[in-house]
GROMACS .gro file of C-alpha atoms in nm:
model
  399
    1UNK     CA    1  17.806   5.525  16.085
    2UNK     CA    2  17.696   5.550  16.436
    3UNK     CA    3  17.899   5.744  16.698
    4UNK     CA    4  17.901   6.045  16.478
    5UNK     CA    5  17.640   6.289  16.351
    6UNK     CA    6  17.606   6.405  15.996
    7UNK     CA    7  17.579   6.778  15.934
    8UNK     CA    8  17.234   6.842  15.795
    9UNK     CA    9  17.084   7.192  15.799
   10UNK     CA   10  16.924   7.294  16.130
   11UNK     CA   11  16.576   7.247  16.000
   12UNK     CA   12  16.638   6.895  15.890
   13UNK     CA   13  16.821   6.811  16.213
   14UNK     CA   14  16.527   6.943  16.417
   15UNK     CA   15  16.281   6.745  16.208
   16UNK     CA   16  16.486   6.419  16.237
   17UNK     CA   17  16.519   6.452  16.612
   18UNK     CA   18  16.150   6.523  16.657
   19UNK     CA   19  16.041   6.248  16.406
   20UNK     CA   20  16.263   5.973  16.552
   21UNK     CA   21  16.168   6.072  16.904
   22UNK     CA   22  15.795   6.050  16.826
   23UNK     CA   23  15.845   5.717  16.642
   24UNK     CA   24  16.003   5.559  16.950
   25UNK     CA   25  15.782   5.714  17.216
   26UNK     CA   26  15.447   5.706  17.023
   27UNK     CA   27  15.424   5.480  16.719
   28UNK     CA   28  15.654   5.200  16.842
   29UNK     CA   29  15.485   5.179  17.180
   30UNK     CA   30  15.134   5.212  17.027
   31UNK     CA   31  15.208   4.914  16.797
   32UNK     CA   32  15.349   4.728  17.091
   33UNK     CA   33  15.036   4.800  17.292
   34UNK     CA   34  14.808   4.671  17.017
   35UNK     CA   35  15.005   4.352  16.981
   36UNK     CA   36  15.150   4.427  16.632
   37UNK     CA   37  15.510   4.402  16.739
   38UNK     CA   38  15.721   4.279  17.030
   39UNK     CA   39  16.077   4.229  17.142
   40UNK     CA   40  16.295   4.199  17.445
   41UNK     CA   41  16.339   4.573  17.478
   42UNK     CA   42  15.975   4.674  17.429
   43UNK     CA   43  15.899   4.660  17.798
   44UNK     CA   44  16.194   4.884  17.878
   45UNK     CA   45  16.097   5.128  17.607
   46UNK     CA   46  15.724   5.143  17.663
   47UNK     CA   47  15.653   5.039  18.022
   48UNK     CA   48  15.938   5.091  18.262
   49UNK     CA   49  16.089   5.373  18.050
   50UNK     CA   50  16.442   5.245  18.123
   51UNK     CA   51  16.523   5.275  17.746
   52UNK     CA   52  16.506   5.642  17.655
   53UNK     CA   53  16.570   5.848  17.346
   54UNK     CA   54  16.872   6.090  17.360
   55UNK     CA   55  16.951   6.216  17.016
   56UNK     CA   56  16.948   6.140  16.647
   57UNK     CA   57  17.296   6.056  16.509
   58UNK     CA   58  17.212   5.983  16.151
   59UNK     CA   59  16.898   6.021  15.956
   60UNK     CA   60  16.831   5.950  15.586
   61UNK     CA   61  16.592   5.756  15.377
   62UNK     CA   62  16.784   5.423  15.416
   63UNK     CA   63  16.894   5.444  15.780
   64UNK     CA   64  16.804   5.584  16.118
   65UNK     CA   65  17.061   5.577  16.392
   66UNK     CA   66  16.965   5.687  16.739
   67UNK     CA   67  17.168   5.728  17.059
   68UNK     CA   68  16.962   5.613  17.358
   69UNK     CA   69  17.014   5.545  17.727
   70UNK     CA   70  16.937   5.186  17.850
   71UNK     CA   71  16.939   5.130  18.220
   72UNK     CA   72  17.204   5.402  18.266
   73UNK     CA   73  17.422   5.291  17.976
   74UNK     CA   74  17.451   5.445  17.624
   75UNK     CA   75  17.334   5.228  17.339
   76UNK     CA   76  17.270   5.274  16.971
   77UNK     CA   77  16.925   5.203  16.810
   78UNK     CA   78  16.911   5.128  16.441
   79UNK     CA   79  16.649   5.079  16.180
   80UNK     CA   80  16.627   5.124  15.800
   81UNK     CA   81  16.276   5.272  15.822
   82UNK     CA   82  16.095   5.459  16.100
   83UNK     CA   83  15.756   5.294  16.078
   84UNK     CA   84  15.695   4.927  16.144
   85UNK     CA   85  15.419   4.908  15.870
   86UNK     CA   86  15.674   5.017  15.606
   87UNK     CA   87  15.839   4.680  15.619
   88UNK     CA   88  15.694   4.388  15.409
   89UNK     CA   89  15.473   4.181  15.633
   90UNK     CA   90  15.382   3.812  15.636
   91UNK     CA   91  15.018   3.819  15.506
   92UNK     CA   92  14.941   3.462  15.607
   93UNK     CA   93  14.995   3.531  15.981
   94UNK     CA   94  14.643   3.658  16.041
   95UNK     CA   95  14.494   3.342  15.892
   96UNK     CA   96  14.709   3.106  16.098
   97UNK     CA   97  14.560   2.896  16.379
   98UNK     CA   98  14.664   2.961  16.734
   99UNK     CA   99  14.915   2.679  16.730
  100UNK     CA  100  15.089   2.844  16.442
  101UNK     CA  101  15.369   2.718  16.220
  102UNK     CA  102  15.579   2.411  16.319
  103UNK     CA  103  15.919   2.518  16.462
  104UNK     CA  104  16.108   2.336  16.185
  105UNK     CA  105  15.917   2.527  15.917
  106UNK     CA  106  15.986   2.856  16.097
  107UNK     CA  107  16.360   2.792  16.107
  108UNK     CA  108  16.351   2.696  15.736
  109UNK     CA  109  16.170   3.017  15.649
  110UNK     CA  110  16.426   3.220  15.844
  111UNK     CA  111  16.718   3.033  15.690
  112UNK     CA  112  16.584   3.096  15.340
  113UNK     CA  113  16.538   3.474  15.408
  114UNK     CA  114  16.892   3.492  15.544
  115UNK     CA  115  17.016   3.309  15.230
  116UNK     CA  116  16.834   3.564  15.008
  117UNK     CA  117  16.991   3.849  15.200
  118UNK     CA  118  17.353   3.728  15.247
  119UNK     CA  119  17.381   3.525  14.931
  120UNK     CA  120  17.485   3.204  15.106
  121UNK     CA  121  17.316   2.920  15.271
  122UNK     CA  122  17.344   2.873  15.649
  123UNK     CA  123  17.267   2.561  15.860
  124UNK     CA  124  16.947   2.585  16.066
  125UNK     CA  125  17.156   2.594  16.388
  126UNK     CA  126  17.331   2.913  16.272
  127UNK     CA  127  17.001   3.105  16.272
  128UNK     CA  128  16.955   3.039  16.648
  129UNK     CA  129  17.052   3.398  16.746
  130UNK     CA  130  16.779   3.527  16.519
  131UNK     CA  131  16.485   3.321  16.649
  132UNK     CA  132  16.456   3.293  17.021
  133UNK     CA  133  16.218   3.051  17.186
  134UNK     CA  134  15.861   3.098  17.073
  135UNK     CA  135  15.663   3.316  17.318
  136UNK     CA  136  15.291   3.359  17.383
  137UNK     CA  137  15.262   3.639  17.128
  138UNK     CA  138  15.441   3.444  16.853
  139UNK     CA  139  15.268   3.624  16.564
  140UNK     CA  140  15.404   3.960  16.675
  141UNK     CA  141  15.728   3.790  16.752
  142UNK     CA  142  15.760   3.653  16.390
  143UNK     CA  143  15.631   3.982  16.239
  144UNK     CA  144  15.895   4.179  16.431
  145UNK     CA  145  16.167   3.926  16.330
  146UNK     CA  146  16.058   3.961  15.971
  147UNK     CA  147  16.106   4.329  15.976
  148UNK     CA  148  16.452   4.282  16.121
  149UNK     CA  149  16.541   4.026  15.853
  150UNK     CA  150  16.487   4.292  15.590
  151UNK     CA  151  16.782   4.478  15.737
  152UNK     CA  152  17.111   4.319  15.618
  153UNK     CA  153  17.320   4.482  15.889
  154UNK     CA  154  17.106   4.322  16.168
  155UNK     CA  155  17.156   3.978  16.013
  156UNK     CA  156  17.532   4.031  15.996
  157UNK     CA  157  17.563   4.141  16.350
  158UNK     CA  158  17.325   3.871  16.489
  159UNK     CA  159  17.475   3.578  16.296
  160UNK     CA  160  17.840   3.677  16.355
  161UNK     CA  161  17.835   3.798  16.710
  162UNK     CA  162  17.883   3.453  16.864
  163UNK     CA  163  18.173   3.371  16.626
  164UNK     CA  164  18.345   3.715  16.586
  165UNK     CA  165  18.482   3.966  16.822
  166UNK     CA  166  18.519   4.213  16.536
  167UNK     CA  167  18.149   4.307  16.499
  168UNK     CA  168  17.900   4.495  16.714
  169UNK     CA  169  17.716   4.310  16.990
  170UNK     CA  170  17.338   4.308  16.943
  171UNK     CA  171  17.171   4.388  17.282
  172UNK     CA  172  16.809   4.335  17.185
  173UNK     CA  173  16.518   4.473  16.980
  174UNK     CA  174  16.169   4.619  16.982
  175UNK     CA  175  15.983   4.569  16.660
  176UNK     CA  176  16.200   4.682  16.372
  177UNK     CA  177  16.444   4.879  16.589
  178UNK     CA  178  16.742   4.693  16.723
  179UNK     CA  179  17.005   4.799  16.990
  180UNK     CA  180  17.371   4.756  16.964
  181UNK     CA  181  17.657   4.848  17.196
  182UNK     CA  182  17.777   5.205  17.191
  183UNK     CA  183  18.135   5.259  17.069
  184UNK     CA  184  18.302   5.582  16.963
  185UNK     CA  185  18.365   5.569  16.584
  186UNK     CA  186  18.687   5.687  16.427
  187UNK     CA  187  18.705   6.016  16.237
  188UNK     CA  188  18.903   6.102  15.929
  189UNK     CA  189  18.975   6.444  16.062
  190UNK     CA  190  19.115   6.317  16.392
  191UNK     CA  191  19.497   6.331  16.402
  192UNK     CA  192  19.520   5.969  16.492
  193UNK     CA  193  19.193   5.863  16.323
  194UNK     CA  194  19.071   5.705  16.650
  195UNK     CA  195  19.071   5.858  16.995
  196UNK     CA  196  19.384   5.710  17.145
  197UNK     CA  197  19.289   5.866  17.486
  198UNK     CA  198  18.969   5.652  17.474
  199UNK     CA  199  19.168   5.349  17.382
  200UNK     CA  200  19.441   5.365  17.651
  201UNK     CA  201  19.302   5.619  17.901
  202UNK     CA  202  19.364   5.995  17.928
  203UNK     CA  203  19.622   5.934  18.199
  204UNK     CA  204  19.830   5.738  17.943
  205UNK     CA  205  19.825   5.996  17.660
  206UNK     CA  206  20.196   6.069  17.630
  207UNK     CA  207  20.357   6.041  17.295
  208UNK     CA  208  20.501   5.699  17.351
  209UNK     CA  209  20.170   5.563  17.481
  210UNK     CA  210  20.000   5.699  17.174
  211UNK     CA  211  20.257   5.534  16.952
  212UNK     CA  212  20.202   5.202  17.145
  213UNK     CA  213  19.833   5.237  17.103
  214UNK     CA  214  19.851   5.301  16.736
  215UNK     CA  215  20.066   4.996  16.680
  216UNK     CA  216  19.834   4.784  16.885
  217UNK     CA  217  19.529   4.904  16.694
  218UNK     CA  218  19.708   4.840  16.365
  219UNK     CA  219  19.779   4.485  16.476
  220UNK     CA  220  19.409   4.444  16.562
  221UNK     CA  221  19.317   4.565  16.215
  222UNK     CA  222  19.542   4.289  16.072
  223UNK     CA  223  19.379   4.040  16.304
  224UNK     CA  224  19.036   4.150  16.170
  225UNK     CA  225  19.148   4.118  15.808
  226UNK     CA  226  19.273   3.765  15.869
  227UNK     CA  227  18.955   3.676  16.054
  228UNK     CA  228  18.720   3.811  15.781
  229UNK     CA  229  18.932   3.648  15.506
  230UNK     CA  230  18.972   3.304  15.658
  231UNK     CA  231  18.741   3.216  15.953
  232UNK     CA  232  18.405   3.194  15.779
  233UNK     CA  233  18.283   2.959  15.503
  234UNK     CA  234  18.354   3.238  15.254
  235UNK     CA  235  18.567   3.555  15.269
  236UNK     CA  236  18.382   3.863  15.398
  237UNK     CA  237  18.452   4.168  15.169
  238UNK     CA  238  18.441   4.519  15.315
  239UNK     CA  239  18.353   4.771  15.041
  240UNK     CA  240  18.330   5.089  15.245
  241UNK     CA  241  18.643   5.121  15.453
  242UNK     CA  242  18.691   5.448  15.637
  243UNK     CA  243  18.761   5.533  16.007
  244UNK     CA  244  18.395   5.626  16.063
  245UNK     CA  245  18.294   5.262  16.005
  246UNK     CA  246  18.519   5.121  16.282
  247UNK     CA  247  18.563   5.161  16.654
  248UNK     CA  248  18.789   5.028  16.930
  249UNK     CA  249  18.626   4.802  17.192
  250UNK     CA  250  18.800   4.807  17.527
  251UNK     CA  251  18.754   4.463  17.684
  252UNK     CA  252  18.917   4.581  18.014
  253UNK     CA  253  19.146   4.279  18.010
  254UNK     CA  254  19.481   4.456  18.021
  255UNK     CA  255  19.516   4.809  18.148
  256UNK     CA  256  19.669   5.055  17.886
  257UNK     CA  257  19.632   4.805  17.606
  258UNK     CA  258  19.354   4.891  17.348
  259UNK     CA  259  19.089   4.633  17.275
  260UNK     CA  260  18.976   4.494  16.941
  261UNK     CA  261  18.893   4.685  16.627
  262UNK     CA  262  18.520   4.647  16.560
  263UNK     CA  263  18.332   4.696  16.236
  264UNK     CA  264  18.040   4.911  16.340
  265UNK     CA  265  17.887   4.967  15.990
  266UNK     CA  266  17.853   4.672  15.758
  267UNK     CA  267  17.602   4.794  15.510
  268UNK     CA  268  17.864   4.748  15.240
  269UNK     CA  269  17.996   4.409  15.364
  270UNK     CA  270  17.941   4.106  15.143
  271UNK     CA  271  18.040   3.738  15.157
  272UNK     CA  272  18.206   3.598  14.846
  273UNK     CA  273  17.914   3.470  14.656
  274UNK     CA  274  17.726   3.797  14.676
  275UNK     CA  275  18.040   3.996  14.602
  276UNK     CA  276  18.088   3.806  14.279
  277UNK     CA  277  17.728   3.877  14.176
  278UNK     CA  278  17.769   4.253  14.246
  279UNK     CA  279  18.096   4.274  14.048
  280UNK     CA  280  17.989   4.078  13.744
  281UNK     CA  281  17.834   4.355  13.551
  282UNK     CA  282  17.851   4.485  13.189
  283UNK     CA  283  18.147   4.709  13.116
  284UNK     CA  284  18.336   4.908  12.851
  285UNK     CA  285  18.635   4.978  13.079
  286UNK     CA  286  18.778   4.916  13.422
  287UNK     CA  287  18.604   5.223  13.561
  288UNK     CA  288  18.273   5.048  13.518
  289UNK     CA  289  18.393   4.761  13.752
  290UNK     CA  290  18.426   4.975  14.066
  291UNK     CA  291  18.187   4.925  14.358
  292UNK     CA  292  18.293   5.165  14.626
  293UNK     CA  293  18.619   5.013  14.768
  294UNK     CA  294  18.581   4.689  14.585
  295UNK     CA  295  18.667   4.654  14.216
  296UNK     CA  296  18.744   4.403  13.944
  297UNK     CA  297  18.882   4.430  13.587
  298UNK     CA  298  18.678   4.464  13.266
  299UNK     CA  299  18.712   4.180  13.009
  300UNK     CA  300  18.686   4.381  12.688
  301UNK     CA  301  18.628   4.058  12.488
  302UNK     CA  302  18.293   3.988  12.645
  303UNK     CA  303  18.214   4.324  12.784
  304UNK     CA  304  18.185   4.189  13.146
  305UNK     CA  305  18.345   4.279  13.468
  306UNK     CA  306  18.536   3.990  13.631
  307UNK     CA  307  18.360   3.826  13.919
  308UNK     CA  308  18.686   3.806  14.112
  309UNK     CA  309  18.774   4.114  14.317
  310UNK     CA  310  19.097   4.271  14.204
  311UNK     CA  311  19.187   4.431  14.534
  312UNK     CA  312  19.168   4.316  14.896
  313UNK     CA  313  19.045   4.434  15.238
  314UNK     CA  314  19.407   4.474  15.352
  315UNK     CA  315  19.498   4.683  15.048
  316UNK     CA  316  19.226   4.932  15.125
  317UNK     CA  317  19.298   4.941  15.501
  318UNK     CA  318  19.667   5.009  15.415
  319UNK     CA  319  19.555   5.296  15.192
  320UNK     CA  320  19.290   5.455  15.410
  321UNK     CA  321  19.387   5.360  15.770
  322UNK     CA  322  19.759   5.275  15.785
  323UNK     CA  323  19.897   5.533  15.536
  324UNK     CA  324  19.792   5.842  15.750
  325UNK     CA  325  19.954   5.678  16.050
  326UNK     CA  326  20.279   5.559  15.900
  327UNK     CA  327  20.368   5.858  15.690
  328UNK     CA  328  20.387   6.066  16.002
  329UNK     CA  329  20.685   6.080  16.238
  330UNK     CA  330  20.542   5.800  16.448
  331UNK     CA  331  20.611   5.846  16.821
  332UNK     CA  332  20.891   6.095  16.774
  333UNK     CA  333  21.224   5.918  16.873
  334UNK     CA  334  21.023   5.631  17.031
  335UNK     CA  335  21.044   5.440  16.706
  336UNK     CA  336  21.380   5.426  16.532
  337UNK     CA  337  21.419   5.614  16.203
  338UNK     CA  338  21.509   5.300  16.011
  339UNK     CA  339  21.193   5.129  16.146
  340UNK     CA  340  20.982   5.431  16.046
  341UNK     CA  341  21.123   5.406  15.692
  342UNK     CA  342  21.047   5.031  15.678
  343UNK     CA  343  20.689   5.086  15.794
  344UNK     CA  344  20.625   5.362  15.539
  345UNK     CA  345  20.759   5.151  15.257
  346UNK     CA  346  20.568   4.834  15.358
  347UNK     CA  347  20.236   5.030  15.392
  348UNK     CA  348  20.296   5.198  15.059
  349UNK     CA  349  20.363   4.863  14.881
  350UNK     CA  350  20.058   4.713  15.049
  351UNK     CA  351  19.832   5.005  14.945
  352UNK     CA  352  19.965   5.021  14.585
  353UNK     CA  353  20.098   4.673  14.493
  354UNK     CA  354  20.302   4.653  14.177
  355UNK     CA  355  20.124   4.357  14.018
  356UNK     CA  356  19.948   4.323  13.683
  357UNK     CA  357  19.821   3.973  13.703
  358UNK     CA  358  19.500   3.956  13.924
  359UNK     CA  359  19.581   3.590  14.004
  360UNK     CA  360  19.873   3.714  14.218
  361UNK     CA  361  19.665   3.952  14.426
  362UNK     CA  362  19.602   3.710  14.714
  363UNK     CA  363  19.963   3.589  14.742
  364UNK     CA  364  20.089   3.953  14.736
  365UNK     CA  365  19.833   4.044  15.003
  366UNK     CA  366  19.953   3.752  15.221
  367UNK     CA  367  20.315   3.871  15.186
  368UNK     CA  368  20.218   4.223  15.283
  369UNK     CA  369  20.023   4.088  15.574
  370UNK     CA  370  20.324   3.890  15.711
  371UNK     CA  371  20.568   4.179  15.659
  372UNK     CA  372  20.342   4.431  15.833
  373UNK     CA  373  20.269   4.198  16.124
  374UNK     CA  374  20.640   4.139  16.172
  375UNK     CA  375  20.721   4.515  16.154
  376UNK     CA  376  20.450   4.606  16.399
  377UNK     CA  377  20.577   4.344  16.651
  378UNK     CA  378  20.933   4.471  16.611
  379UNK     CA  379  20.807   4.829  16.667
  380UNK     CA  380  20.621   4.719  16.984
  381UNK     CA  381  20.948   4.579  17.119
  382UNK     CA  382  21.135   4.898  17.038
  383UNK     CA  383  20.873   5.098  17.219
  384UNK     CA  384  20.880   4.863  17.516
  385UNK     CA  385  21.262   4.898  17.539
  386UNK     CA  386  21.228   5.271  17.515
  387UNK     CA  387  20.974   5.282  17.799
  388UNK     CA  388  21.191   5.058  18.019
  389UNK     CA  389  21.487   5.282  17.960
  390UNK     CA  390  21.285   5.591  18.055
  391UNK     CA  391  21.170   5.412  18.372
  392UNK     CA  392  21.528   5.325  18.460
  393UNK     CA  393  21.635   5.690  18.417
  394UNK     CA  394  21.348   5.804  18.638
  395UNK     CA  395  21.447   5.553  18.915
  396UNK     CA  396  21.813   5.663  18.892
  397UNK     CA  397  21.715   6.029  18.925
  398UNK     CA  398  21.489   5.968  19.224
  399UNK     CA  399  21.769   5.781  19.407
   0.00000   0.00000   0.00000
């Protein structure tokens, strides 16, 4: 949810800004100074002052999101709780000898905590991004990590960042606060959901460039869906899909081509084993089997929701992201009218598949995926031809 501010009343906004500012500048640095916590960003926050608070973007009981400046660049700081002591500690740390716990036992502890949080078992080598080399203040180091491991989103970003281009990059941490890259989130009220000017540059904001950008972003959404469905040991289910939970990262590889779609809020993301546990609840009807954007069907014979999800990530993205784009007159005359009709129909069928048997949901989703990918690529070619024709006309006029 970062990149956007909620709209609390002025009193609450003032309190949250003051509270989070004091937490960073006083409590966090006091705990760092007394050796309670540590992290690779603590020196910048508390000593050199190269990590500075700017404003509170989101503040509620379960999440604090802060915009900060780090060495001249905007970053986002996140934590579930404000105060370090509000996290469950490791009571045995104070009794440990100076040599501490063997490294293999530490990695096992971390892997078990990750398993409890994500609902799946990871090999020890996968937890490498979570546990850096043991430093001189290893007790504070472990206590700080333990507070971070109680934040599911931090684990997702840390574990996936080396194997996925579709999640936020973790920059570092200090105690229980962790920093991620700053990206501008989408907005449901934005005419194109995402700032196309940010994606392709203000100088390329003509109607055809916007149409090209939307098609390219749509393709990146499909790439992300395919990646989350197939590239991990289990599918990753997204149960809170809305523009505000995604952003576009510009990798500066090709001018005027938007970068990748990035999931910036994964509080409601679950790998398959945990998704099945969440869905398999008691029920008296299908309405009892809905968990935000993820749902299953109620088995009236045993009064239990099915463990298998009855919709897909792609289906929800078609409904909440693609439908607003492809029910509009995309790009004016840049995309042919027959192609616009095909896109609208394909997106509608993807969002509301006409299937009754849940066992067909995956094959139907795969068909929608292939159809949309093909239509987006054909649309790209149409737009490219249209741009070349415009360039040719301009050259002719100049000569």
